[in-house]
Amino acid sequence: MADVSTIDENNSAIPWYDAKEIEAKWQKVWEAKKTFKASDESERPKKYVLEMFPYPSGDLHMGHARNYSIGDAMARQAHMRGYDVLHPIGFDAFGLPAENAAIKHNTQAAKWTYQNIAQAVETMHRMGFSYDYDRMFNTCDPEYYRWGQWMFIKMWEKGLAYRATSPVNWCPNCKTVLANEQVVDGKCWRCGSIPEKRNLSQWYLKITDYAQELLDDLDKLDGWPENVKAQQRNWIGRSEGAEIDFTLADIDGVTPTNQKITVFTTRADTIFGVSFLVLPPESELAAQLVAGTQYEEAYLELKTATDKISSVDRQGSNLEKNGVFTGRYVINPINGRPAPIWIANYVLLDYGTGAVMGVPCGDQRDFDFAKKYNLEIAPIICTEEDPLYEQLKDEKDLRVTSVDWESAMAAEGYLIQSGDFTGLKGGKHSEAVDAITKWLENNNCGRPKVQFRLRDWLISRQRYWGNPIPMIHCDDCGDVPVPEKDLPVLLPQNLDLGAGETLAQNAEFYQTTCPICGKPAKRITDTMDTFTCSSWYFMRYTDPHNDMLPYARDKVNHWMPVDNYIGGIEHAILHLLYSRFWTKVARDLDLIDVDEPFTNLLTQGMVKDAHGETMSKSKGNVVPPSSVIDPYGADTMRLAILFIAPPEKDFDWDEEAVGGANRFIKRAWRIVWGLTQSANFDAKIELNGLDEKSAELNRVLHELGIRCTNDYDRGQFNTAISAVMELVNAASKYLVDTENTPQNRDAALCALVARDIVAMLAPICPHWAEELYHEAFGFSTSVYDEAWPEFDEAQTIAATQEIVVQIMGKLRARIDVPTSATKEQMQQQAQEAVAQLLDGKQIVKVIVVPHKLVNFVTK
Ligand code: ANZ
Ligand code: ZN
């Protein structure tokens, strides 16, 4: 048998696959014809496919190439499936790297940014992505950031933006404050430095107003990966519990004052076991209680030491717990017992009420603390297996106040030594929690409380290259928004960044007059966190040139929500949570009618180097996309990236895979040409007229076509490609098998198979597909105007199939029977096949397993 590649290589009618020329050609055509322009008025259903827009820090890297190849395959396939597709791109263009580069090279941040953007766009064109470039914008364009300022003012007017002074995370390296979300594992998310706590006046967005809805709506996001939802739930951190008021005792330790200290607890059931109360070192009350006492010095030491610990570490179980006594006591509302007040590093100022009731028996942190400082550990809850249970199960008074346990009790158990509540089942959300909370409520010293871990979003940054906060401070009128007609507040371009000039030093920028009283006033010189810019860019794409509003209502409602959003898992909390918040605010401002911005989320895996290491400039192991595009072409690059692994998995970069992809694309090229030479694109396939080889090719076409389509639907491009590879193999076999009788090839079938191979690879290898579609098939429309091929389950069934014939369970023959044969027909055919062997025997029973076997039981 001849090898198909030799046949094709000898076939001089097949042009050679010149990726460079083909790709340049089609990129020009798509651009000129605006093939991928999204129409706002189409009759077709809409599909909004979006990749997280890039930060223009240089040329695109492999991670980008992967992200956009996935999105582009989805967008192009959606075109073929009959959708009107919106597939836009732009740049997340503000941010510190541009500013730092400008300082270093003594240039302007804008210049550096726009240069990088130009370079990235060029690479995007070379990759052949199907973007609607008419909608492109950069977040540093005044036409865009103007509307971010406008939104800020709308939020201010609604009380959703405010200014407050509180301890914040200051990154000494980036010289700016950070949001809570930007302190990752106790470090600055950008540079890895340990932030310091500073008490500063800063600007916030009230994301906490949306905490419950942000949590509840996660349940609607069926198209999101579970791990992303789990991370968001955890970050929002809803806790049901109670606030309990303890009364501060006078200096004597017993006489009640009229001052209360309120704690938040999820375990009101443990209140009989309170052996101390804890305040954090930052607490004003703590400072007051020890002021001028013998405890003050130790307290000040503790405070200084605690300031250096990140809030993540302070919540960690490895924290060495340190504390100081205040000399003062509170009175437990449930039994009147006094409990000493301590100040300790493991309690946080900004969670709950910033005060904790210490219950060593139930809480490990309190247990560790009590051990260290020799405080009471009273058992007030235990399981039936515990020896204490028999001893104390009916005990209402607190008789035992120390235990020799190694650690605090596991949560579940029965209350002991707990007054009238003794014997109730305790634990989180238990009957004891309910009963005690009710009692506290009736006695006016407690109430149920839902607490969130989520904090308001700190958005002010003390850096230049960002969107200016559109506020003016007047000594008489306070903080006043810039009037709408004066928007945008333009970021000045003339700062001497190289000399270290900041907005706060640029008088030309900050000197202004008060919009209310007209007196000299000062502009706010902070800029907004760049995450404000990325929280709504996907809405702007729906109406990017609007200069009256951020976007028109009908347009944003037409396109939103984004149907397929693709990006890195590192944005699980930051960007995705902020965007959900911003969308809900826009909805409440009556700007848009959706609750959630992203219906389906695909978090793509990382591209690592050949040794499994993350690619980075500093490691010198970056593989730039051009190193593949230059020798092989973009289609090979896209094919390789999508074939190596399923989109959500990490993969190690593989030179071999690129070579393999290139060999396949060339082979598929030749096979399609080969089929075309025997094809008739106008003929309709006559199923009854197909000979055996043709029927088999037709069957395989339908089988693989269904598989490939399903894989596209699931976003599993690697297996979708495998299906096309198998089809190419089948087509190749057909050509070889009919080499000497080409007149027997079915012309309609050849046309169909060629067309479907091209169609099914078109989302992944677009230039290759357009070229074949036009040059091989001679069509004049774009392959993206071609409908996605339809496949027929019924045609996947072979005409005949092999079954096994047994006598007394022993294999006696293999025969072909029609796939549609009934049990009776199977039996009859089998019996004929083994007639000689059955001769003289009596058949007592026949077992027929359809599509598989016939077994004769004889005597
Ligand atoms: C008494 C108690 C007994 C507690 C017990 C737990 C177990 P979650 O679930 O995360 O909401 N807590 C409250 N405010 C705190 C603060 N500002 N800093 C540090 N810890 C604080 O945690 C709620 C529990 O965390 C609260 O319930 C409180 O300890 C502690 F057997 O109160 B618990
Ligand atoms: Zn004023």
Tab-separated table of N, CA and C in Angstrom, residues 677-679 689 691 694 734-735 737-748 750:
chain	number	residue	atom	x	y	z
A	677	GLN	N	-9.913	17.446	-5.022
A	677	GLN	CA	-9.703	17.064	-6.413
A	677	GLN	C	-10.734	16.054	-6.905
A	678	SER	N	-11.339	15.325	-5.963
A	678	SER	CA	-12.384	14.375	-6.367
A	678	SER	C	-13.770	14.863	-5.980
A	679	ALA	N	-13.850	16.100	-5.554
A	679	ALA	CA	-15.108	16.559	-4.951
A	679	ALA	C	-16.024	17.273	-5.940
A	689	GLY	N	-26.536	5.113	-2.332
A	689	GLY	CA	-25.634	4.821	-3.428
A	689	GLY	C	-24.178	4.654	-3.009
A	691	ASP	N	-20.724	3.126	-1.835
A	691	ASP	CA	-20.125	1.793	-1.723
A	691	ASP	C	-19.605	1.613	-0.293
A	694	SER	N	-17.026	4.194	1.042
A	694	SER	CA	-17.626	5.517	1.177
A	694	SER	C	-18.587	5.545	2.363
A	734	TYR	N	-9.112	6.669	3.054
A	734	TYR	CA	-10.054	6.578	1.931
A	734	TYR	C	-9.351	6.901	0.619
A	735	LEU	N	-8.546	7.965	0.648
A	735	LEU	CA	-7.832	8.365	-0.571
A	735	LEU	C	-6.843	7.286	-0.996
A	737	ASP	N	-6.943	4.047	-0.194
A	737	ASP	CA	-7.654	2.830	-0.607
A	737	ASP	C	-8.256	2.953	-2.004
A	738	THR	N	-8.532	4.154	-2.426
A	738	THR	CA	-9.175	4.340	-3.731
A	738	THR	C	-8.191	4.910	-4.755
A	739	GLU	N	-6.927	4.810	-4.398
A	739	GLU	CA	-5.901	5.439	-5.220
A	739	GLU	C	-5.956	5.000	-6.685
A	740	ASN	N	-6.199	3.717	-6.869
A	740	ASN	CA	-6.195	3.215	-8.239
A	740	ASN	C	-7.550	3.272	-8.923
A	741	THR	N	-8.556	3.633	-8.129
A	741	THR	CA	-9.908	3.740	-8.710
A	741	THR	C	-10.535	5.069	-8.303
A	742	PRO	N	-9.846	6.164	-8.593
A	742	PRO	CA	-10.372	7.462	-8.128
A	742	PRO	C	-11.763	7.750	-8.675
A	743	GLN	N	-12.090	7.122	-9.786
A	743	GLN	CA	-13.432	7.362	-10.360
A	743	GLN	C	-14.526	6.814	-9.440
A	744	ASN	N	-14.146	5.893	-8.505
A	744	ASN	CA	-15.140	5.349	-7.579
A	744	ASN	C	-15.360	6.195	-6.341
A	745	ARG	N	-14.511	7.228	-6.159
A	745	ARG	CA	-14.702	8.097	-4.991
A	745	ARG	C	-16.039	8.822	-5.132
A	746	ASP	N	-16.708	8.954	-4.010
A	746	ASP	CA	-17.995	9.637	-4.053
A	746	ASP	C	-17.753	11.148	-4.001
A	747	ALA	N	-18.106	11.842	-5.046
A	747	ALA	CA	-17.771	13.266	-5.169
A	747	ALA	C	-18.473	14.112	-4.117
A	748	ALA	N	-19.712	13.770	-3.835
A	748	ALA	CA	-20.449	14.540	-2.823
A	748	ALA	C	-19.844	14.315	-1.442
A	750	CYS	N	-16.700	13.412	-0.776
A	750	CYS	CA	-15.394	14.087	-0.714
A	750	CYS	C	-15.586	15.567	-0.397
